[in-house]
PDB file of C-alpha atoms in Angstrom:
ATOM      1  CA  MET A   1      44.494  69.645 187.757  1.00  0.00           C
ATOM      2  CA  LEU A   2      44.060  65.994 186.800  1.00  0.00           C
ATOM      3  CA  GLU A   3      40.606  66.592 185.356  1.00  0.00           C
ATOM      4  CA  ALA A   4      41.988  69.464 183.278  1.00  0.00           C
ATOM      5  CA  ALA A   5      44.844  67.253 182.057  1.00  0.00           C
ATOM      6  CA  ILE A   6      42.483  64.407 181.137  1.00  0.00           C
ATOM      7  CA  GLU A   7      40.088  66.756 179.350  1.00  0.00           C
ATOM      8  CA  SER A   8      43.028  68.114 177.340  1.00  0.00           C
ATOM      9  CA  GLY A   9      43.832  64.620 176.072  1.00  0.00           C
ATOM     10  CA  ILE A  10      46.813  63.687 178.273  1.00  0.00           C
ATOM     11  CA  THR A  11      46.716  59.941 178.873  1.00  0.00           C
ATOM     12  CA  LEU A  12      50.047  59.103 180.566  1.00  0.00           C
ATOM     13  CA  TYR A  13      50.324  59.489 184.367  1.00  0.00           C
ATOM     14  CA  ASP A  14      53.510  58.533 186.162  1.00  0.00           C
ATOM     15  CA  THR A  15      54.036  57.712 189.819  1.00  0.00           C
ATOM     16  CA  ALA A  16      56.294  55.490 191.961  1.00  0.00           C
ATOM     17  CA  GLN A  17      56.505  53.536 195.184  1.00  0.00           C
ATOM     18  CA  THR A  18      59.014  56.007 196.565  1.00  0.00           C
ATOM     19  CA  TYR A  19      56.999  59.170 195.853  1.00  0.00           C
ATOM     20  CA  GLY A  20      55.653  60.142 199.233  1.00  0.00           C
ATOM     21  CA  PRO A  21      56.679  57.378 199.897  1.00  0.00           C
ATOM     22  CA  ASP A  22      53.492  55.494 198.938  1.00  0.00           C
ATOM     23  CA  SER A  23      51.221  58.518 199.369  1.00  0.00           C
ATOM     24  CA  ASN A  24      51.437  59.590 195.726  1.00  0.00           C
ATOM     25  CA  GLU A  25      50.264  56.190 194.525  1.00  0.00           C
ATOM     26  CA  ILE A  26      47.331  56.407 196.955  1.00  0.00           C
ATOM     27  CA  LEU A  27      46.426  59.867 195.650  1.00  0.00           C
ATOM     28  CA  VAL A  28      46.782  58.860 191.998  1.00  0.00           C
ATOM     29  CA  GLY A  29      44.766  55.682 192.575  1.00  0.00           C
ATOM     30  CA  GLU A  30      41.944  57.590 194.235  1.00  0.00           C
ATOM     31  CA  LEU A  31      41.744  60.551 191.849  1.00  0.00           C
ATOM     32  CA  LEU A  32      42.226  58.633 188.609  1.00  0.00           C
ATOM     33  CA  LYS A  33      39.972  55.681 189.471  1.00  0.00           C
ATOM     34  CA  PRO A  34      37.009  57.040 187.436  1.00  0.00           C
ATOM     35  CA  TYR A  35      39.244  57.369 184.369  1.00  0.00           C
ATOM     36  CA  LYS A  36      41.393  54.243 184.602  1.00  0.00           C
ATOM     37  CA  ASN A  37      39.943  52.742 181.422  1.00  0.00           C
ATOM     38  CA  LYS A  38      40.874  55.871 179.476  1.00  0.00           C
ATOM     39  CA  ILE A  39      44.394  56.504 180.774  1.00  0.00           C
ATOM     40  CA  PHE A  40      47.755  54.823 181.230  1.00  0.00           C
ATOM     41  CA  ILE A  41      49.286  54.724 184.727  1.00  0.00           C
ATOM     42  CA  THR A  42      52.944  53.827 185.198  1.00  0.00           C
ATOM     43  CA  THR A  43      54.727  53.138 188.464  1.00  0.00           C
ATOM     44  CA  LYS A  44      58.105  51.920 189.677  1.00  0.00           C
ATOM     45  CA  PHE A  45      59.971  49.625 192.066  1.00  0.00           C
ATOM     46  CA  GLY A  46      63.602  49.737 193.094  1.00  0.00           C
ATOM     47  CA  PHE A  47      63.811  50.855 196.709  1.00  0.00           C
ATOM     48  CA  GLY A  48      63.411  49.229 200.094  1.00  0.00           C
ATOM     49  CA  LYS A  49      60.990  50.410 202.762  1.00  0.00           C
ATOM     50  CA  ASP A  50      63.634  53.032 203.435  1.00  0.00           C
ATOM     51  CA  SER A  51      63.696  55.034 200.209  1.00  0.00           C
ATOM     52  CA  SER A  52      67.426  55.659 200.600  1.00  0.00           C
ATOM     53  CA  VAL A  53      68.124  51.926 200.145  1.00  0.00           C
ATOM     54  CA  LEU A  54      68.171  50.401 196.664  1.00  0.00           C
ATOM     55  CA  ASP A  55      66.408  47.029 196.499  1.00  0.00           C
ATOM     56  CA  SER A  56      65.339  45.280 193.299  1.00  0.00           C
ATOM     57  CA  SER A  57      65.431  41.771 194.704  1.00  0.00           C
ATOM     58  CA  PRO A  58      62.645  39.558 193.298  1.00  0.00           C
ATOM     59  CA  LYS A  59      61.064  39.349 196.749  1.00  0.00           C
ATOM     60  CA  ARG A  60      60.937  43.140 197.033  1.00  0.00           C
ATOM     61  CA  ILE A  61      59.696  43.595 193.452  1.00  0.00           C
ATOM     62  CA  ARG A  62      56.752  41.299 194.151  1.00  0.00           C
ATOM     63  CA  GLU A  63      56.010  43.050 197.430  1.00  0.00           C
ATOM     64  CA  VAL A  64      56.023  46.469 195.752  1.00  0.00           C
ATOM     65  CA  VAL A  65      53.812  45.263 192.885  1.00  0.00           C
ATOM     66  CA  GLU A  66      51.173  43.859 195.229  1.00  0.00           C
ATOM     67  CA  ASN A  67      51.114  47.091 197.215  1.00  0.00           C
ATOM     68  CA  SER A  68      51.040  49.252 194.089  1.00  0.00           C
ATOM     69  CA  LEU A  69      48.101  47.339 192.633  1.00  0.00           C
ATOM     70  CA  LYS A  70      46.105  47.990 195.795  1.00  0.00           C
ATOM     71  CA  ARG A  71      47.058  51.654 196.106  1.00  0.00           C
ATOM     72  CA  LEU A  72      46.421  52.392 192.430  1.00  0.00           C
ATOM     73  CA  ASN A  73      43.111  50.483 192.302  1.00  0.00           C
ATOM     74  CA  LEU A  74      44.374  48.441 189.365  1.00  0.00           C
ATOM     75  CA  GLU A  75      44.086  44.791 188.372  1.00  0.00           C
ATOM     76  CA  GLN A  76      47.224  45.135 186.223  1.00  0.00           C
ATOM     77  CA  ILE A  77      50.034  47.699 186.121  1.00  0.00           C
ATOM     78  CA  PRO A  78      50.200  48.985 182.505  1.00  0.00           C
ATOM     79  CA  LEU A  79      53.936  49.743 182.651  1.00  0.00           C
ATOM     80  CA  LEU A  80      56.277  48.874 185.526  1.00  0.00           C
ATOM     81  CA  TYR A  81      59.721  50.493 185.685  1.00  0.00           C
ATOM     82  CA  GLN A  82      62.821  49.643 187.639  1.00  0.00           C
ATOM     83  CA  HIS A  83      63.401  53.049 189.250  1.00  0.00           C
ATOM     84  CA  ARG A  84      67.162  52.752 189.714  1.00  0.00           C
ATOM     85  CA  PHE A  85      69.786  50.082 189.104  1.00  0.00           C
ATOM     86  CA  ASP A  86      70.430  47.884 192.129  1.00  0.00           C
ATOM     87  CA  PRO A  87      74.111  46.821 192.248  1.00  0.00           C
ATOM     88  CA  LYS A  88      73.180  43.898 194.533  1.00  0.00           C
ATOM     89  CA  THR A  89      70.734  42.361 192.033  1.00  0.00           C
ATOM     90  CA  PRO A  90      71.815  41.439 188.472  1.00  0.00           C
ATOM     91  CA  ILE A  91      69.630  43.092 185.836  1.00  0.00           C
ATOM     92  CA  GLU A  92      68.920  39.654 184.341  1.00  0.00           C
ATOM     93  CA  GLU A  93      67.344  38.598 187.644  1.00  0.00           C
ATOM     94  CA  VAL A  94      65.239  41.765 187.717  1.00  0.00           C
ATOM     95  CA  ALA A  95      64.031  41.281 184.133  1.00  0.00           C
ATOM     96  CA  SER A  96      63.232  37.621 184.779  1.00  0.00           C
ATOM     97  CA  CYS A  97      61.087  38.526 187.782  1.00  0.00           C
ATOM     98  CA  VAL A  98      59.126  41.127 185.803  1.00  0.00           C
ATOM     99  CA  LYS A  99      58.725  38.611 182.968  1.00  0.00           C
ATOM    100  CA  ASP A 100      57.090  36.237 185.433  1.00  0.00           C
ATOM    101  CA  LEU A 101      54.793  39.018 186.692  1.00  0.00           C
ATOM    102  CA  ILE A 102      53.755  39.695 183.099  1.00  0.00           C
ATOM    103  CA  LYS A 103      52.938  35.990 182.623  1.00  0.00           C
ATOM    104  CA  GLU A 104      50.862  36.141 185.820  1.00  0.00           C
ATOM    105  CA  GLY A 105      48.916  39.125 184.464  1.00  0.00           C
ATOM    106  CA  LYS A 106      49.903  41.515 187.238  1.00  0.00           C
ATOM    107  CA  VAL A 107      52.061  43.644 184.936  1.00  0.00           C
ATOM    108  CA  ALA A 108      51.527  44.443 181.258  1.00  0.00           C
ATOM    109  CA  ARG A 109      54.875  45.959 180.227  1.00  0.00           C
ATOM    110  CA  PHE A 110      58.437  46.351 181.490  1.00  0.00           C
ATOM    111  CA  GLY A 111      60.423  49.570 181.670  1.00  0.00           C
ATOM    112  CA  VAL A 112      63.707  50.772 183.150  1.00  0.00           C
ATOM    113  CA  CYS A 113      65.022  54.138 184.310  1.00  0.00           C
ATOM    114  CA  GLU A 114      68.442  55.749 183.965  1.00  0.00           C
ATOM    115  CA  LEU A 115      70.319  52.629 182.847  1.00  0.00           C
ATOM    116  CA  SER A 116      73.323  52.441 180.537  1.00  0.00           C
ATOM    117  CA  ALA A 117      72.855  51.243 176.959  1.00  0.00           C
ATOM    118  CA  LYS A 118      74.732  48.030 177.769  1.00  0.00           C
ATOM    119  CA  THR A 119      72.466  47.187 180.711  1.00  0.00           C
ATOM    120  CA  ILE A 120      69.349  48.010 178.691  1.00  0.00           C
ATOM    121  CA  GLU A 121      70.426  45.442 176.103  1.00  0.00           C
ATOM    122  CA  LYS A 122      71.007  42.803 178.792  1.00  0.00           C
ATOM    123  CA  ALA A 123      67.561  43.346 180.311  1.00  0.00           C
ATOM    124  CA  HIS A 124      65.820  43.436 176.921  1.00  0.00           C
ATOM    125  CA  LYS A 125      67.152  39.971 176.051  1.00  0.00           C
ATOM    126  CA  ILE A 126      65.375  38.513 179.085  1.00  0.00           C
ATOM    127  CA  CYS A 127      62.153  40.542 179.025  1.00  0.00           C
ATOM    128  CA  PRO A 128      61.326  42.929 176.169  1.00  0.00           C
ATOM    129  CA  ILE A 129      61.453  46.543 177.352  1.00  0.00           C
ATOM    130  CA  THR A 130      58.638  48.845 176.290  1.00  0.00           C
ATOM    131  CA  ALA A 131      60.148  52.137 177.458  1.00  0.00           C
ATOM    132  CA  VAL A 132      63.232  53.655 179.028  1.00  0.00           C
ATOM    133  CA  GLN A 133      62.654  56.657 181.279  1.00  0.00           C
ATOM    134  CA  SER A 134      65.581  58.992 181.792  1.00  0.00           C
ATOM    135  CA  GLU A 135      66.268  62.681 182.205  1.00  0.00           C
ATOM    136  CA  TYR A 136      66.584  64.383 178.837  1.00  0.00           C
ATOM    137  CA  HIS A 137      66.207  68.026 177.903  1.00  0.00           C
ATOM    138  CA  LEU A 138      68.064  70.933 176.327  1.00  0.00           C
ATOM    139  CA  MET A 139      70.489  71.101 179.253  1.00  0.00           C
ATOM    140  CA  TRP A 140      71.097  67.323 179.442  1.00  0.00           C
ATOM    141  CA  ARG A 141      71.511  65.740 176.012  1.00  0.00           C
ATOM    142  CA  ASN A 142      73.722  62.827 177.066  1.00  0.00           C
ATOM    143  CA  PRO A 143      71.084  60.196 176.092  1.00  0.00           C
ATOM    144  CA  GLU A 144      71.711  61.121 172.464  1.00  0.00           C
ATOM    145  CA  LYS A 145      75.164  59.514 172.590  1.00  0.00           C
ATOM    146  CA  GLN A 146      74.332  55.865 173.315  1.00  0.00           C
ATOM    147  CA  ILE A 147      70.814  55.520 174.721  1.00  0.00           C
ATOM    148  CA  LEU A 148      68.739  56.775 171.777  1.00  0.00           C
ATOM    149  CA  PRO A 149      70.694  54.764 169.150  1.00  0.00           C
ATOM    150  CA  THR A 150      70.242  51.640 171.297  1.00  0.00           C
ATOM    151  CA  LEU A 151      66.503  52.241 171.650  1.00  0.00           C
ATOM    152  CA  GLU A 152      66.140  52.722 167.899  1.00  0.00           C
ATOM    153  CA  LYS A 153      67.971  49.468 167.271  1.00  0.00           C
ATOM    154  CA  LEU A 154      65.787  47.551 169.735  1.00  0.00           C
ATOM    155  CA  GLY A 155      62.459  49.274 169.039  1.00  0.00           C
ATOM    156  CA  ILE A 156      62.072  50.728 172.552  1.00  0.00           C
ATOM    157  CA  GLY A 157      60.287  53.981 173.416  1.00  0.00           C
ATOM    158  CA  PHE A 158      61.813  56.810 175.435  1.00  0.00           C
ATOM    159  CA  VAL A 159      60.055  58.744 178.212  1.00  0.00           C
ATOM    160  CA  SER A 160      61.875  61.990 178.918  1.00  0.00           C
ATOM    161  CA  TYR A 161      61.382  63.021 182.519  1.00  0.00           C
ATOM    162  CA  SER A 162      62.026  66.587 183.623  1.00  0.00           C
ATOM    163  CA  PRO A 163      61.791  67.936 180.046  1.00  0.00           C
ATOM    164  CA  LEU A 164      61.994  71.478 181.454  1.00  0.00           C
ATOM    165  CA  ASN A 165      64.970  70.703 183.717  1.00  0.00           C
ATOM    166  CA  ARG A 166      62.830  70.831 186.854  1.00  0.00           C
ATOM    167  CA  GLY A 167      61.230  74.079 185.780  1.00  0.00           C
ATOM    168  CA  TYR A 168      64.383  75.960 184.860  1.00  0.00           C
ATOM    169  CA  LEU A 169      63.660  75.917 181.122  1.00  0.00           C
ATOM    170  CA  SER A 170      60.348  77.663 181.736  1.00  0.00           C
ATOM    171  CA  GLY A 171      62.397  80.834 182.139  1.00  0.00           C
ATOM    172  CA  LYS A 172      60.527  81.689 185.331  1.00  0.00           C
ATOM    173  CA  LEU A 173      63.331  80.847 187.767  1.00  0.00           C
ATOM    174  CA  THR A 174      66.194  83.217 188.559  1.00  0.00           C
ATOM    175  CA  LYS A 175      69.303  83.217 190.732  1.00  0.00           C
ATOM    176  CA  ASP A 176      67.104  84.625 193.501  1.00  0.00           C
ATOM    177  CA  SER A 177      64.625  81.730 193.421  1.00  0.00           C
ATOM    178  CA  GLU A 178      64.564  79.825 196.702  1.00  0.00           C
ATOM    179  CA  PHE A 179      63.835  76.131 197.236  1.00  0.00           C
ATOM    180  CA  ASN A 180      62.618  74.624 200.499  1.00  0.00           C
ATOM    181  CA  ALA A 181      65.108  71.896 201.429  1.00  0.00           C
ATOM    182  CA  SER A 182      62.425  69.978 203.332  1.00  0.00           C
ATOM    183  CA  ASN A 183      60.335  69.208 200.237  1.00  0.00           C
ATOM    184  CA  ASP A 184      62.246  70.372 197.150  1.00  0.00           C
ATOM    185  CA  ASN A 185      65.364  68.447 196.150  1.00  0.00           C
ATOM    186  CA  ARG A 186      66.484  71.283 193.885  1.00  0.00           C
ATOM    187  CA  ALA A 187      67.806  72.938 197.036  1.00  0.00           C
ATOM    188  CA  THR A 188      70.708  70.458 197.022  1.00  0.00           C
ATOM    189  CA  PHE A 189      71.237  70.131 193.261  1.00  0.00           C
ATOM    190  CA  PRO A 190      74.420  71.842 191.970  1.00  0.00           C
ATOM    191  CA  ARG A 191      72.602  73.173 188.895  1.00  0.00           C
ATOM    192  CA  PHE A 192      70.118  75.070 191.077  1.00  0.00           C
ATOM    193  CA  GLN A 193      72.596  77.009 193.138  1.00  0.00           C
ATOM    194  CA  PRO A 194      72.412  80.790 192.519  1.00  0.00           C
ATOM    195  CA  SER A 195      75.708  81.080 190.629  1.00  0.00           C
ATOM    196  CA  ALA A 196      74.824  78.193 188.277  1.00  0.00           C
ATOM    197  CA  MET A 197      71.309  79.469 187.669  1.00  0.00           C
ATOM    198  CA  GLU A 198      72.668  82.881 186.751  1.00  0.00           C
ATOM    199  CA  ALA A 199      75.363  81.477 184.464  1.00  0.00           C
ATOM    200  CA  ASN A 200      72.937  79.154 182.661  1.00  0.00           C
ATOM    201  CA  TYR A 201      70.358  81.848 181.971  1.00  0.00           C
ATOM    202  CA  GLN A 202      71.942  82.397 178.555  1.00  0.00           C
ATOM    203  CA  ILE A 203      69.991  79.296 177.481  1.00  0.00           C
ATOM    204  CA  ILE A 204      66.729  81.027 178.405  1.00  0.00           C
ATOM    205  CA  GLU A 205      67.742  84.091 176.402  1.00  0.00           C
ATOM    206  CA  MET A 206      68.493  81.860 173.437  1.00  0.00           C
ATOM    207  CA  LEU A 207      65.087  80.145 173.715  1.00  0.00           C
ATOM    208  CA  LYS A 208      63.244  83.448 173.975  1.00  0.00           C
ATOM    209  CA  GLU A 209      64.940  84.664 170.810  1.00  0.00           C
ATOM    210  CA  PHE A 210      64.386  81.400 168.994  1.00  0.00           C
ATOM    211  CA  GLY A 211      60.718  81.294 169.993  1.00  0.00           C
ATOM    212  CA  LYS A 212      59.841  84.522 168.200  1.00  0.00           C
ATOM    213  CA  GLY A 213      57.101  83.842 165.675  1.00  0.00           C
ATOM    214  CA  LYS A 214      57.140  80.105 166.394  1.00  0.00           C
ATOM    215  CA  ASN A 215      53.692  79.710 168.018  1.00  0.00           C
ATOM    216  CA  PRO A 216      50.695  80.516 165.809  1.00  0.00           C
ATOM    217  CA  SER A 217      48.315  79.816 168.717  1.00  0.00           C
ATOM    218  CA  ALA A 218      49.779  82.627 170.864  1.00  0.00           C
ATOM    219  CA  LYS A 219      48.458  86.207 170.726  1.00  0.00           C
ATOM    220  CA  ASP A 220      51.917  87.546 169.921  1.00  0.00           C
ATOM    221  CA  SER A 221      52.819  84.435 167.848  1.00  0.00           C
ATOM    222  CA  ASN A 222      55.835  83.864 170.096  1.00  0.00           C
ATOM    223  CA  ALA A 223      56.607  80.519 171.770  1.00  0.00           C
ATOM    224  CA  THR A 224      57.683  80.532 175.412  1.00  0.00           C
ATOM    225  CA  PRO A 225      60.975  78.876 176.427  1.00  0.00           C
ATOM    226  CA  ALA A 226      58.966  75.981 177.897  1.00  0.00           C
ATOM    227  CA  GLN A 227      57.068  75.482 174.646  1.00  0.00           C
ATOM    228  CA  VAL A 228      60.254  75.458 172.573  1.00  0.00           C
ATOM    229  CA  ALA A 229      61.887  72.993 175.007  1.00  0.00           C
ATOM    230  CA  ILE A 230      58.955  70.566 174.822  1.00  0.00           C
ATOM    231  CA  ALA A 231      58.523  70.968 171.060  1.00  0.00           C
ATOM    232  CA  TYR A 232      62.229  70.187 170.669  1.00  0.00           C
ATOM    233  CA  LEU A 233      61.749  66.773 172.301  1.00  0.00           C
ATOM    234  CA  LEU A 234      58.565  66.035 170.358  1.00  0.00           C
ATOM    235  CA  THR A 235      60.392  66.835 167.108  1.00  0.00           C
ATOM    236  CA  LYS A 236      63.711  65.181 167.919  1.00  0.00           C
ATOM    237  CA  LYS A 237      62.449  61.598 167.661  1.00  0.00           C
ATOM    238  CA  PRO A 238      58.960  60.166 167.046  1.00  0.00           C
ATOM    239  CA  TYR A 239      59.254  57.755 169.981  1.00  0.00           C
ATOM    240  CA  ILE A 240      60.050  60.391 172.652  1.00  0.00           C
ATOM    241  CA  VAL A 241      57.330  61.184 175.203  1.00  0.00           C
ATOM    242  CA  PRO A 242      58.029  64.309 177.317  1.00  0.00           C
ATOM    243  CA  LEU A 243      56.876  63.680 180.898  1.00  0.00           C
ATOM    244  CA  PHE A 244      56.317  66.995 182.660  1.00  0.00           C
ATOM    245  CA  GLY A 245      54.945  67.655 186.112  1.00  0.00           C
ATOM    246  CA  THR A 246      53.103  70.692 187.355  1.00  0.00           C
ATOM    247  CA  THR A 247      50.697  71.747 190.092  1.00  0.00           C
ATOM    248  CA  ASN A 248      49.691  74.894 188.237  1.00  0.00           C
ATOM    249  CA  LYS A 249      46.872  74.882 185.666  1.00  0.00           C
ATOM    250  CA  VAL A 250      48.346  77.886 183.862  1.00  0.00           C
ATOM    251  CA  HIS A 251      51.623  76.019 183.426  1.00  0.00           C
ATOM    252  CA  LEU A 252      49.704  72.970 182.198  1.00  0.00           C
ATOM    253  CA  GLU A 253      47.993  75.052 179.528  1.00  0.00           C
ATOM    254  CA  ASP A 254      51.290  76.717 178.595  1.00  0.00           C
ATOM    255  CA  ASN A 255      52.979  73.342 178.163  1.00  0.00           C
ATOM    256  CA  LEU A 256      50.129  71.983 176.042  1.00  0.00           C
ATOM    257  CA  LYS A 257      50.531  74.877 173.621  1.00  0.00           C
ATOM    258  CA  ALA A 258      53.892  73.359 172.693  1.00  0.00           C
ATOM    259  CA  LEU A 259      51.857  71.118 170.368  1.00  0.00           C
ATOM    260  CA  ALA A 260      51.288  74.156 168.142  1.00  0.00           C
ATOM    261  CA  VAL A 261      55.021  74.838 167.854  1.00  0.00           C
ATOM    262  CA  LYS A 262      56.309  73.170 164.701  1.00  0.00           C
ATOM    263  CA  LEU A 263      60.065  72.852 164.437  1.00  0.00           C
ATOM    264  CA  SER A 264      61.830  71.832 161.238  1.00  0.00           C
ATOM    265  CA  ASP A 265      64.999  69.760 160.989  1.00  0.00           C
ATOM    266  CA  ALA A 266      66.822  73.029 160.355  1.00  0.00           C
ATOM    267  CA  ASP A 267      65.364  74.457 163.568  1.00  0.00           C
ATOM    268  CA  ILE A 268      66.572  71.457 165.565  1.00  0.00           C
ATOM    269  CA  LYS A 269      70.058  71.783 164.084  1.00  0.00           C
ATOM    270  CA  ALA A 270      70.084  75.503 164.888  1.00  0.00           C
ATOM    271  CA  ILE A 271      69.121  74.855 168.512  1.00  0.00           C
ATOM    272  CA  ASP A 272      71.708  72.087 168.854  1.00  0.00           C
ATOM    273  CA  SER A 273      74.362  74.328 167.332  1.00  0.00           C
ATOM    274  CA  SER A 274      73.555  77.116 169.797  1.00  0.00           C
ATOM    275  CA  LEU A 275      73.600  74.687 172.731  1.00  0.00           C
ATOM    276  CA  ASP A 276      76.968  73.283 171.671  1.00  0.00           C
ATOM    277  CA  LYS A 277      78.466  76.734 172.228  1.00  0.00           C
ATOM    278  CA  ILE A 278      77.073  77.031 175.768  1.00  0.00           C
ATOM    279  CA  ILE A 279      78.867  75.452 178.724  1.00  0.00           C
ATOM    280  CA  ILE A 280      76.314  74.198 181.269  1.00  0.00           C
ATOM    281  CA  VAL A 281      77.313  75.134 184.820  1.00  0.00           C
ATOM    282  CA  GLY A 282      76.598  72.668 187.633  1.00  0.00           C
ATOM    283  CA  ASP A 283      76.051  68.897 187.667  1.00  0.00           C
ATOM    284  CA  ARG A 284      72.479  67.626 187.444  1.00  0.00           C
ATOM    285  CA  TYR A 285      72.758  65.565 190.660  1.00  0.00           C
ATOM    286  CA  PRO A 286      74.784  65.642 193.894  1.00  0.00           C
ATOM    287  CA  ALA A 287      77.507  62.969 193.914  1.00  0.00           C
ATOM    288  CA  GLU A 288      75.519  60.323 195.833  1.00  0.00           C
ATOM    289  CA  GLN A 289      72.567  60.442 193.439  1.00  0.00           C
ATOM    290  CA  ALA A 290      74.815  60.713 190.386  1.00  0.00           C
ATOM    291  CA  ASN A 291      76.315  57.335 191.350  1.00  0.00           C
ATOM    292  CA  ARG A 292      72.896  55.706 190.939  1.00  0.00           C
ATOM    293  CA  VAL A 293      72.411  56.522 187.260  1.00  0.00           C
ATOM    294  CA  GLY A 294      73.904  55.249 184.023  1.00  0.00           C
ATOM    295  CA  LYS A 295      74.853  51.862 185.420  1.00  0.00           C
TER     296      LYS A 295
END
């Protein structure tokens, strides 16, 4: 999968201390080692040894960075994100610590995830932010209200994680799709309960209709819902990087074909207008996780 992605020209690979935990960084470090001079690896801090505990204290940040460098086989982390806001540690203290790590050469760039526009501005004053990573897709356009205008003002990039709403916007999930609670957090997400998935399928129908004739690289010239969803983000703003994940080579190839889908400003307005008429059923996170974002 990774070789196929690299050969296709994908250069951004995202991981985190808490994925696994730790095991994903080990895997990424091992598999991407031969390519590390050609690619861009990003990772994150923000949790304690128990991944349910938020911890962005300077001591913990430094501990995570040292461990991440070893696991990823890197001399310097290209882009280091704060994974989630830590209410116990002021954002100024977090930014100051990362600024010191940049001076020491252990980190190249600073990023943050799922922060409010106000907190982004506070952090940026202490240590310039390269990118903000937050959820953003056709079913979650909230970043357009305050985040994107703030990033434009400050000259910060935006990395859109889950651009297909955890696979839903591929159009391949239905109300009968099942998720294993032991290794798939969608099992607990309100938006992935059967009733919500059925109610929201009108978005898929809209994307299928809109995609007709939109992909010149396809045999039938039609763009898939996934391709329209990714093309939407690529067209929306020049500084948006869609960050998708997949374990399926066919899905990888399908997503890459979004590059052939060219949407005009009129197309974007038409999609937005259609979405404005659709009420999304189900919150994106359970209450506990929802309390960790937008702070």
